[in-house]
């Protein structure tokens, strides 16, 4: 292809990614907030665009589209801009926004303080690299290997934690044997208790309101009291208002206790409704399919956990990627006569494509849910920046780890571009964090599962 | 000044819902209205928190009597949508709260009104359908549903102090006419208020806001009396279990 064609293809895809990221951001993630700071809004689609371009380049590498030279140059452009954003620009804006939102800092101090904090952040970022054996010693101070290695550590941690959590959580939520049955009667009983509780609270608040009103109307009693010493006031405090037997302080503490009970009941009700909806969904066709897939996934996850353990204990790193290994098995053990070259390219293309798409989709869904759960109108800017940062780190580490899934001839471009990193350290680190995250999730789910409400209120009607 | 025996069983009550997006300041607003002071420690409302105010109905006229106004402040968290509908029974008035500094919260007021009026136990997915497909025709239907219900509505915008900071020259943010709180207020013939929950003077007695609030509460009580033909149900000791639940 001519140079002009190649550049236009690349630019066209970049613009598509940018617009896609922008639309997704405005419509789905930021839909409840007013976007008044345009610069912050731009970061998220930009990081998204750069990440997708990296994946696109990998696909092009396998499929052989565009000349090798163009790909190489383009890799460098994308990588450098990504690094610039992730290491320099976004952290600066983060410091600035955190400081300007915090009530402790006066407005004229915000700028110099944010530059200082930014400097501190860069120092810490540097120090992250020290305890890890991630670099060969012959690299200079400002090479991209330094930054990529550190970004890689953070990104791989996030990725492994999410994978571990997802690997355990997905079978748990989609398989019906884990779902406890919830009856209509149970939910109705809890709702009735909730409304009873609300009525109690309202009754007490009415008494408090009346007592306060009487206090306002008959202030002479209060004046009498103020003349006495404080010791007598202590004894008199039990009948502080004029309506006999009405004690505002005691009522208020009772109300607080009732409100706490009300909150617990409400949350229990929400939890039960959610479970009931999940049970109903499980009877649909989609639910049945997911349940079926859940069995496969749980097998895959147990195997993965086991393999991670084995890798760590025996300090083993797989040398061959799954595609080549699959080919070998097919040829040697099953005697199939296939053209290894041809098929390995297509299969790895397919495999890598699948991994990319499912990872992006999974990441996007998690991100959206997380944003809804955590955001508020004050902190939405900060959270968007944090998410953009995380996304960039996540995708860079994914590129790094994907190296293991590609056959040898396609690995060279990644090795060339990302530099001479100790890749097997990252795989080991991934295994460790994956194991820790999966085991933690199992423990947490086990504990919450055994504490699910048992329908015993049916007897109390 | 007539003396009323201060027993809860002899004073009538009305129930007013305070709804709006999460974080707009409903709890601060209710605290300001009921206690006349600024809420210092605010946290997310889980479920519903109730405050009771005694409103002097028709003060200064022969029909003067005190009324309990129950302000039910509903937590705006999206994930609690499935259970919120429990609180929407026998409502006499609705206060819609939005954030003046956040235009989207104005647009979402329509969804809130629909949710309360229709007492729908909606799925999380249906919210998107309402937002994306909202148009004038649907809005006409909303007005019809509203008029059929005849529940008085009040629209309150909070964070007036924030707005003054960020946009010192503008008065109120200009939203597209179809979605602004003002058009909603017009359609429901509701009053509109702008307050700052950090400023006690926003609702000080005698201020314009206080007058509008008092008028709103009077309308709510009027509606309740008219609905029942006589001064409303006395607060009895028996809680009312008129639960209207629809399960699939």
XYZ file of C-alpha atoms in Angstrom:
709
model
C 0.000 0.000 0.000
C 1.143 3.496 -0.641
C 2.165 5.640 2.254
C -0.765 7.964 1.812
C -3.242 5.085 1.926
C -1.669 3.681 5.062
C -1.733 6.978 6.877
C -5.339 7.595 5.935
C -6.327 4.128 7.151
C -4.634 4.734 10.456
C -6.048 8.207 10.905
C -9.508 7.041 9.949
C -9.471 4.273 12.527
C -8.143 6.638 15.170
C -10.936 9.095 14.558
C -13.491 6.290 14.744
C -12.118 5.124 18.079
C -12.074 8.641 19.436
C -15.644 9.342 18.459
C -16.753 5.944 19.780
C -15.048 6.547 23.115
C -16.520 10.033 23.335
C -20.048 8.868 22.636
C -19.820 6.015 25.094
C -18.470 8.346 27.720
C -21.169 10.989 27.353
C -24.068 8.640 26.936
C -23.331 5.892 29.370
C -20.803 6.844 31.959
C -21.346 10.543 32.462
C -25.042 10.559 31.798
C -26.122 11.940 35.180
C -23.696 14.790 35.340
C -23.226 18.032 33.561
C -19.964 18.072 31.700
C -18.680 21.552 32.319
C -14.962 20.966 32.042
C -14.165 20.078 28.433
C -10.520 19.193 28.995
C -11.349 16.450 31.470
C -13.874 15.045 29.078
C -11.248 14.806 26.368
C -8.828 12.661 28.318
C -11.029 9.638 28.529
C -11.743 9.278 24.788
C -8.093 10.021 24.003
C -6.811 7.221 26.211
C -9.460 4.931 24.806
C -8.444 5.830 21.266
C -4.763 5.190 21.928
C -5.465 1.841 23.578
C -7.657 0.658 20.725
C -5.000 1.755 18.261
C -2.450 -0.394 20.026
C -4.694 -3.429 19.680
C -5.355 -2.548 16.102
C -1.619 -2.529 15.478
C -1.281 -5.981 17.003
C -4.017 -7.287 14.750
C -2.346 -5.662 11.780
C 0.884 -7.320 12.831
C -0.650 -10.750 12.697
C -2.662 -10.143 9.583
C 0.231 -8.524 7.781
C -1.574 -5.326 6.878
C 0.522 -2.250 6.233
C 4.279 -2.242 5.782
C 6.467 -3.201 8.702
C 8.149 0.169 8.757
C 4.913 2.095 9.105
C 3.774 -0.168 11.875
C 7.015 0.297 13.738
C 6.934 4.089 13.501
C 3.290 4.173 14.435
C 3.852 1.980 17.469
C 6.388 4.467 18.717
C 4.095 7.425 18.168
C 1.217 5.796 20.002
C 3.388 4.566 22.830
C 5.045 7.900 23.420
C 1.757 9.803 23.491
C 0.249 7.229 25.809
C 3.196 7.532 28.159
C 3.041 11.285 28.057
C -0.593 11.214 29.082
C -0.323 8.533 31.717
C 2.837 9.618 33.443
C 2.778 13.373 33.115
C -0.483 14.987 32.122
C -3.251 13.055 33.866
C -1.540 12.879 37.271
C -1.036 16.613 37.175
C -4.698 17.238 36.551
C -5.599 14.731 39.229
C -3.516 16.579 41.807
C -5.038 19.876 40.701
C -8.619 18.680 40.977
C -8.163 16.872 44.260
C -6.625 19.962 45.784
C -9.213 22.369 44.424
C -12.047 20.185 45.678
C -10.660 19.789 49.140
C -11.990 22.413 51.559
C -8.708 22.729 53.426
C -6.784 24.449 50.664
C -7.227 28.122 49.875
C -7.627 28.985 46.217
C -4.360 30.816 45.725
C -2.372 27.887 47.061
C -3.910 25.354 44.688
C -1.561 25.799 41.761
C 1.807 25.706 43.525
C 0.638 22.889 45.780
C -0.502 20.829 42.838
C 2.888 21.210 41.157
C 4.512 20.078 44.402
C 2.201 17.095 44.771
C 2.846 16.201 41.180
C 6.568 16.207 41.845
C 5.977 13.974 44.850
C 3.915 11.609 42.746
C 6.633 11.350 40.117
C 9.134 10.505 42.817
C 6.905 7.743 44.213
C 6.284 6.473 40.720
C 10.022 6.168 40.285
C 10.434 4.358 43.560
C 7.871 1.718 42.630
C 10.414 0.211 40.301
C 13.015 -0.433 42.984
C 11.734 -3.552 44.767
C 10.905 -5.318 41.524
C 13.461 -6.973 39.237
C 11.973 -5.489 36.142
C 14.850 -4.017 34.254
C 18.101 -5.141 32.838
C 20.737 -2.754 34.105
C 21.946 -1.335 30.832
C 19.201 1.210 30.299
C 19.450 4.922 30.784
C 17.348 7.023 33.090
C 14.860 8.494 30.680
C 14.245 5.577 28.371
C 10.742 4.446 27.831
C 11.558 1.111 29.395
C 11.675 2.799 32.779
C 8.193 4.220 32.534
C 6.666 1.230 30.815
C 8.035 -1.132 33.410
C 6.447 0.820 36.220
C 3.177 1.296 34.430
C 3.265 -2.390 33.761
C 3.485 -3.231 37.436
C 0.413 -1.203 38.323
C -1.529 -2.312 35.285
C -0.762 -5.985 35.785
C -1.861 -5.727 39.402
C -5.198 -4.225 38.405
C -5.650 -6.751 35.646
C -4.855 -9.749 37.793
C -7.100 -8.541 40.594
C -10.006 -8.026 38.208
C -9.410 -11.378 36.524
C -9.270 -13.202 39.825
C -12.434 -11.556 41.024
C -14.243 -12.117 37.726
C -13.151 -15.713 37.453
C -14.753 -16.553 40.778
C -17.698 -14.177 40.671
C -18.992 -15.167 37.254
C -19.753 -18.807 38.078
C -21.161 -17.747 41.436
C -23.691 -15.336 39.971
C -24.736 -17.365 36.962
C -24.985 -20.852 38.371
C -28.299 -21.737 39.922
C -26.962 -24.071 42.563
C -25.631 -21.034 44.367
C -28.890 -19.144 44.320
C -30.981 -19.464 47.442
C -34.732 -19.591 46.852
C -36.621 -16.464 47.840
C -40.380 -16.628 48.201
C -42.875 -13.853 47.691
C -44.084 -14.270 51.249
C -40.632 -13.679 52.631
C -40.233 -10.435 50.722
C -43.682 -9.284 51.752
C -42.901 -10.015 55.384
C -39.759 -7.900 55.241
C -41.620 -5.085 53.492
C -44.308 -5.110 56.147
C -41.694 -4.888 58.868
C -40.073 -1.995 57.057
C -43.319 -0.053 56.853
C -44.131 -0.800 60.488
C -40.743 0.557 61.401
C -41.404 3.716 59.375
C -44.712 4.213 61.178
C -42.988 3.916 64.542
C -40.400 6.478 63.499
C -43.081 8.863 62.251
C -45.042 8.530 65.509
C -42.000 9.373 67.579
C -41.066 12.295 65.372
C -44.547 13.679 65.755
C -44.173 13.586 69.508
C -40.841 15.371 69.243
C -42.333 18.026 66.960
C -45.210 18.622 69.346
C -42.903 18.849 72.332
C -40.733 21.407 70.545
C -43.789 23.404 69.600
C -44.967 23.496 73.175
C -41.534 24.569 74.287
C -41.692 27.487 71.899
C -45.091 28.509 73.128
C -44.385 28.290 76.840
C -40.881 29.520 77.334
C -41.420 30.590 80.979
C -40.741 27.104 82.234
C -37.352 27.183 80.622
C -36.498 30.493 82.236
C -37.268 29.081 85.658
C -34.847 26.295 85.162
C -31.924 28.439 84.115
C -31.790 30.064 87.523
C -30.880 26.841 89.250
C -27.534 25.246 89.495
C -26.432 22.673 87.011
C -26.758 19.768 89.431
C -30.474 20.343 89.812
C -30.753 20.715 86.065
C -29.386 17.229 85.751
C -32.144 15.883 87.947
C -34.766 17.963 86.191
C -33.625 17.021 82.718
C -35.792 13.955 82.718
C -38.883 16.145 82.611
C -37.502 18.962 80.539
C -40.626 19.826 78.627
C -44.054 20.710 79.896
C -46.020 17.891 78.424
C -45.699 15.285 81.135
C -43.623 12.270 80.217
C -42.230 13.696 76.993
C -38.464 13.556 76.947
C -37.025 14.852 73.718
C -33.533 13.485 74.158
C -34.726 9.955 74.880
C -37.109 10.080 71.935
C -34.323 11.239 69.652
C -32.054 8.374 70.624
C -34.902 5.928 70.135
C -35.513 7.403 66.713
C -31.856 6.993 65.809
C -31.974 3.322 66.746
C -35.168 2.803 64.774
C -33.692 4.549 61.739
C -30.709 2.238 61.815
C -33.037 -0.766 61.929
C -34.996 0.753 59.055
C -31.868 1.065 56.935
C -30.908 -2.552 57.560
C -34.394 -3.718 56.660
C -34.370 -1.648 53.498
C -31.033 -3.046 52.392
C -32.202 -6.568 53.151
C -35.280 -5.935 51.056
C -33.200 -4.659 48.145
C -30.928 -7.688 48.395
C -33.884 -10.091 48.390
C -35.499 -8.360 45.414
C -32.212 -8.622 43.547
C -31.968 -12.316 44.328
C -35.513 -12.900 43.234
C -34.865 -11.115 39.960
C -31.791 -13.244 39.410
C -33.788 -16.384 40.053
C -36.386 -15.270 37.531
C -33.679 -14.465 35.006
C -32.189 -17.891 35.510
C -35.344 -19.513 34.216
C -35.134 -17.612 30.937
C -33.270 -18.985 27.958
C -30.405 -16.560 28.410
C -30.159 -17.482 32.054
C -30.040 -21.183 31.251
C -27.297 -20.601 28.720
C -25.245 -18.639 31.215
C -25.783 -21.322 33.796
C -24.451 -23.910 31.392
C -21.453 -21.735 30.541
C -20.964 -21.241 34.256
C -20.023 -24.887 34.639
C -17.366 -24.620 31.950
C -16.086 -21.438 33.454
C -15.803 -22.850 36.912
C -13.747 -25.705 35.521
C -11.561 -23.252 33.618
C -11.146 -21.076 36.703
C -10.184 -23.950 38.956
C -7.660 -25.073 36.367
C -6.284 -21.548 36.120
C -5.932 -21.240 39.872
C -4.201 -24.592 40.011
C -1.846 -23.689 37.194
C -0.979 -20.363 38.830
C -0.105 -22.229 41.999
C 2.036 -24.689 40.083
C 3.767 -21.889 38.204
C 4.657 -20.103 41.373
C 5.776 -23.147 43.291
C 7.848 -24.630 40.530
C 8.933 -21.286 39.084
C 7.816 -22.313 35.678
C 7.120 -20.049 32.738
C 5.401 -21.384 29.686
C 7.558 -20.977 26.642
C 5.107 -21.856 23.983
C 1.961 -19.965 23.268
C -1.322 -21.900 23.200
C -1.643 -21.688 19.437
C 1.660 -23.349 18.627
C 1.119 -25.869 21.373
C -2.326 -26.669 20.041
C -0.873 -27.098 16.577
C 1.777 -29.449 17.859
C -0.766 -31.544 19.698
C -2.943 -31.644 16.623
C -0.088 -32.700 14.359
C 1.839 -35.116 16.563
C -0.788 -36.724 18.715
C -3.820 -36.667 16.522
C -1.998 -37.055 13.226
C -3.883 -34.283 11.482
C -2.203 -33.047 8.363
C -2.511 -29.308 8.476
C -0.518 -26.462 7.095
C 0.894 -25.121 10.367
C 2.047 -21.802 8.978
C -1.250 -20.895 7.442
C -3.459 -21.991 10.275
C -1.302 -20.646 13.050
C -1.660 -17.184 11.638
C -5.420 -17.346 11.392
C -5.989 -19.095 14.684
C -3.791 -16.731 16.602
C -5.511 -13.830 14.890
C -8.846 -15.195 16.015
C -7.662 -15.979 19.536
C -6.034 -12.626 20.071
C -9.045 -10.862 18.636
C -11.363 -12.707 21.007
C -9.221 -11.929 23.982
C -9.056 -8.260 23.082
C -12.758 -7.872 22.494
C -13.863 -9.703 25.620
C -11.326 -7.875 27.755
C -12.391 -4.495 26.481
C -16.043 -5.323 26.900
C -15.555 -6.726 30.394
C -13.470 -3.773 31.400
C -15.997 -1.300 30.040
C -18.867 -2.953 31.912
C -16.947 -3.055 35.178
C -15.914 0.546 34.748
C -19.474 1.713 34.160
C -20.804 -0.131 37.176
C -18.006 1.138 39.345
C -18.563 4.708 38.245
C -22.276 4.586 39.008
C -21.620 3.150 42.424
C -18.938 5.572 43.477
C -19.520 8.899 41.824
C -21.156 12.034 43.125
C -21.462 15.419 41.501
C -18.473 16.858 43.310
C -16.021 14.098 42.632
C -17.095 13.099 39.134
C -14.178 14.889 37.487
C -11.640 13.187 39.690
C -13.158 9.782 39.167
C -13.158 10.224 35.416
C -9.461 11.029 35.462
C -8.699 8.070 37.707
C -10.635 5.805 35.384
C -8.804 7.137 32.334
C -5.484 6.532 34.057
C -6.475 3.011 35.089
C -7.718 2.218 31.629
C -4.450 3.301 30.048
C -2.379 1.264 32.464
C -4.634 -1.734 32.099
C -4.431 -1.791 28.351
C -0.684 -1.314 28.208
C -0.184 -4.243 30.550
C -2.584 -6.281 28.478
C -0.410 -5.677 25.441
C 2.576 -6.777 27.451
C 0.962 -9.952 28.677
C -0.542 -10.769 25.333
C 2.937 -11.363 24.092
C 2.711 -14.756 25.691
C -0.335 -15.689 23.672
C 1.204 -14.973 20.291
C 3.461 -17.196 18.249
C 7.156 -16.359 18.147
C 7.212 -14.572 14.831
C 4.632 -12.049 15.926
C 6.168 -11.394 19.270
C 9.098 -9.522 17.864
C 7.273 -6.275 17.284
C 6.147 -6.079 20.882
C 9.573 -6.972 22.147
C 11.104 -4.406 19.845
C 8.747 -1.638 20.754
C 8.335 -2.156 24.449
C 12.007 -2.692 24.906
C 13.966 -5.234 26.756
C 11.798 -5.903 29.798
C 11.862 -8.919 32.022
C 8.629 -10.266 30.684
C 8.528 -13.393 32.735
C 8.552 -11.295 35.894
C 5.236 -9.825 34.848
C 3.741 -13.222 34.241
C 4.837 -14.385 37.639
C 3.417 -11.234 39.219
C 0.157 -11.769 37.376
C -0.073 -15.312 38.686
C 0.540 -14.206 42.265
C -2.026 -11.436 42.243
C -4.522 -13.605 40.380
C -4.208 -16.292 43.010
C -4.524 -13.846 45.888
C -7.538 -12.127 44.357
C -9.325 -15.373 43.501
C -8.796 -16.867 46.933
C -9.916 -13.664 48.650
C -13.059 -13.551 46.530
C -13.819 -17.184 47.336
C -13.473 -16.497 51.046
C -15.640 -13.382 50.914
C -18.344 -15.039 48.845
C -18.372 -18.043 51.144
C -18.840 -15.843 54.179
C -21.628 -13.757 52.682
C -23.319 -16.824 51.253
C -23.636 -18.483 54.617
C -25.107 -15.291 56.074
C -27.957 -15.000 53.620
C -31.298 -14.428 55.352
C -33.186 -17.630 55.940
C -36.952 -17.427 55.482
C -38.015 -17.960 59.080
C -40.290 -14.909 59.304
C -43.006 -16.851 57.555
C -43.799 -18.405 60.890
C -44.170 -15.093 62.646
C -47.250 -13.761 60.872
C -54.344 32.237 70.030
C -56.408 29.113 70.357
C -54.969 26.437 72.513
C -54.891 22.997 71.009
C -54.390 19.977 73.138
C -50.971 18.696 72.255
C -51.834 15.107 71.555
C -50.742 13.513 68.302
C -54.008 11.654 67.936
C -55.929 14.857 67.506
C -53.862 16.472 64.773
C -54.275 15.481 61.173
C -51.450 14.568 58.883
C -50.416 14.768 55.247
C -47.590 12.929 53.532
C -45.244 14.743 51.189
C -42.533 12.969 49.202
C -39.186 14.647 48.609
C -37.572 13.063 45.548
C -34.689 13.841 43.246
C -31.382 12.526 42.007
C -28.773 11.272 44.403
C -26.685 14.015 45.925
C -28.810 17.057 45.029
C -29.395 17.966 48.658
C -32.787 16.564 49.625
C -31.723 15.630 53.149
C -30.171 19.063 53.723
C -33.298 20.724 52.379
C -35.615 18.729 54.630
C -33.412 19.401 57.636
C -33.462 23.099 56.845
C -37.236 23.158 56.480
C -37.972 21.232 59.637
C -35.277 22.360 62.050
C -34.436 25.774 60.647
C -30.730 25.044 60.773
C -28.055 23.887 58.354
C -27.222 20.190 58.235
C -23.534 19.750 58.975
C -22.968 16.017 58.684
C -24.577 14.782 55.507
C -24.350 11.238 54.292
C -26.112 9.220 51.650
C -29.727 8.485 52.436
C -30.411 4.773 52.404
C -34.046 3.943 51.906
C -36.124 6.746 53.303
C -35.729 9.216 56.130
C -38.788 10.961 57.521
C -39.026 14.339 59.198
C -42.200 15.784 60.639
C -43.069 19.448 60.545
C -46.065 21.110 62.133
C -47.623 23.437 59.617
C -50.122 26.059 60.702
C -52.838 25.600 58.144
C -54.616 28.821 57.205
C -52.841 30.834 59.810
C -54.723 33.952 60.765
C -58.086 32.759 59.499
C -61.000 31.060 61.247
C -60.072 27.684 59.775
C -56.672 27.725 61.456
C -55.480 24.373 62.697
C -52.111 22.727 62.960
C -51.268 19.851 60.646
C -48.514 17.302 60.703
C -46.577 17.417 57.447
C -44.544 14.246 57.022
C -41.615 14.867 54.715
C -40.468 11.528 53.320
C -36.986 12.024 51.930
C -36.404 9.155 49.495
C -32.826 8.103 48.799
C -32.011 8.608 45.115
C -29.656 5.693 44.695
C -30.290 3.895 41.427
C -29.763 0.428 42.756
C -32.542 0.825 45.318
C -35.183 1.434 42.709
C -36.832 -1.931 43.188
C -37.826 -1.275 46.773
C -38.505 2.475 46.759
C -42.050 2.086 45.506
C -43.082 0.900 48.966
C -42.945 4.471 50.193
C -45.145 5.924 47.467
C -48.508 4.927 48.951
C -51.110 7.542 49.922
C -49.052 10.557 48.937
C -50.590 14.004 49.218
C -47.810 16.164 47.795
C -44.520 15.890 45.902
C -41.427 18.066 46.190
C -39.065 17.625 43.228
C -35.505 18.604 44.052
C -32.795 19.307 41.504
C -29.293 20.694 41.586
C -28.969 24.105 39.968
C -25.345 23.408 39.106
C -26.136 20.123 37.360
C -28.454 20.321 34.409
C -28.949 16.586 34.128
C -30.692 16.456 37.499
C -33.335 18.798 36.080
C -33.968 16.506 33.162
C -34.273 13.521 35.442
C -37.106 15.152 37.394
C -39.534 13.859 34.809
C -38.496 10.278 35.429
C -38.979 10.849 39.130
C -42.450 12.247 38.657
C -43.429 9.330 36.462
C -41.995 6.872 38.928
C -43.936 8.301 41.832
C -47.204 8.848 39.987
C -47.322 5.450 38.425
C -45.849 3.663 41.450
C -43.966 1.506 39.040
C -41.647 -1.146 40.266
C -39.525 -0.705 37.181
C -36.524 -2.712 36.026
C -33.166 -0.974 35.886
C -33.247 -1.167 32.105
C -36.400 0.838 31.623
C -34.781 3.975 32.887
C -32.685 4.253 29.748
C -35.745 3.896 27.573
C -37.419 6.829 29.262
C -34.394 9.060 29.030
C -33.549 8.387 25.412
C -37.023 8.425 23.961
C -38.424 11.319 25.861
C -40.263 13.665 23.576
C -43.135 16.124 23.630
C -45.762 13.472 23.045
C -44.685 11.473 26.028
C -44.518 14.648 27.985
C -48.123 15.355 27.065
C -49.007 11.941 28.429
C -47.135 12.779 31.578
C -49.182 15.941 32.010
C -52.372 13.924 31.542
C -51.326 11.365 34.129
C -50.409 14.168 36.439
C -53.687 15.985 36.068
C -55.537 12.749 36.689
C -53.752 12.412 39.978
C -54.067 16.067 41.004
C -51.276 15.875 43.521
C -49.679 19.267 44.218
C -46.063 19.533 43.126
C -43.271 21.881 44.155
C -39.985 22.217 42.268
C -36.954 23.218 44.315
C -33.473 23.981 42.984
C -30.615 23.633 45.454
C -26.985 24.681 45.520
C -27.754 28.294 44.730
C -24.485 29.201 46.455
C -22.492 26.879 44.180
C -24.167 28.344 41.149
C -23.311 31.870 42.198
C -19.673 30.825 42.543
C -19.234 29.112 39.218
C -21.429 31.372 37.123
C -21.495 34.765 38.744
C -23.044 36.515 35.773
C -25.787 34.122 34.799
C -28.898 33.830 36.878
C -30.045 30.310 36.171
C -28.535 27.849 33.718
C -30.165 27.850 30.345
C -31.425 24.409 29.507
C -33.251 23.478 26.362
C -36.881 24.475 26.979
C -38.224 20.973 26.635
C -36.229 19.651 29.536
C -35.880 22.428 32.011
C -37.370 22.387 35.453
C -39.377 25.494 34.601
C -41.286 23.786 31.817
C -42.049 20.891 34.120
C -43.209 23.315 36.787
C -45.467 25.044 34.249
C -46.988 21.799 33.063
C -47.833 20.806 36.603
C -48.771 24.364 37.599
C -46.211 24.088 40.341
C -44.234 26.742 42.123
C -40.508 26.945 41.674
C -37.957 27.729 44.362
C -34.225 28.238 44.403
C -32.511 27.814 47.722
C -29.129 27.378 49.194
C -29.236 24.721 51.874
C -26.241 26.274 53.544
C -28.030 29.543 54.161
C -30.705 29.700 56.807
C -32.043 32.930 55.361
C -33.209 31.121 52.193
C -36.312 29.927 53.972
C -36.501 32.489 56.756
C -40.070 33.350 57.742
C -41.364 36.181 55.607
C -39.030 35.537 52.686
C -40.470 34.797 49.251
C -39.425 31.161 49.510
C -41.130 30.734 52.862
C -44.346 32.171 51.438
C -44.258 29.786 48.483
C -43.594 26.838 50.795
C -46.453 27.786 53.052
C -48.732 28.121 50.050
C -47.646 24.706 48.809
C -48.365 23.048 52.139
C -51.763 24.727 52.243
C -52.539 23.349 48.785
C -51.454 19.889 49.867
C -53.741 20.012 52.889
C -56.568 21.383 50.734
C -56.120 18.457 48.405
C -56.255 15.991 51.234
C -59.399 17.516 52.719
C -61.069 17.673 49.340
C -60.089 14.098 48.624
C -61.688 12.768 51.756
C -64.677 15.076 51.976
C -63.826 15.955 55.542
C -60.689 16.878 57.438
C -58.467 13.953 56.745
C -57.956 10.699 58.582
C -56.981 11.210 62.169
C -53.745 9.681 63.119
C -54.813 6.527 64.787
C -52.570 4.076 66.484
C -53.088 1.446 63.781
C -50.622 1.592 60.941
C -52.152 1.376 57.510
C -51.044 -1.682 55.575
C -52.523 -0.618 52.284
C -49.720 -2.139 50.312
C -50.119 -2.124 46.589
C -47.533 -4.461 45.235
C -47.310 -5.975 41.852
C -45.202 -9.054 41.407
C -44.551 -10.831 38.144
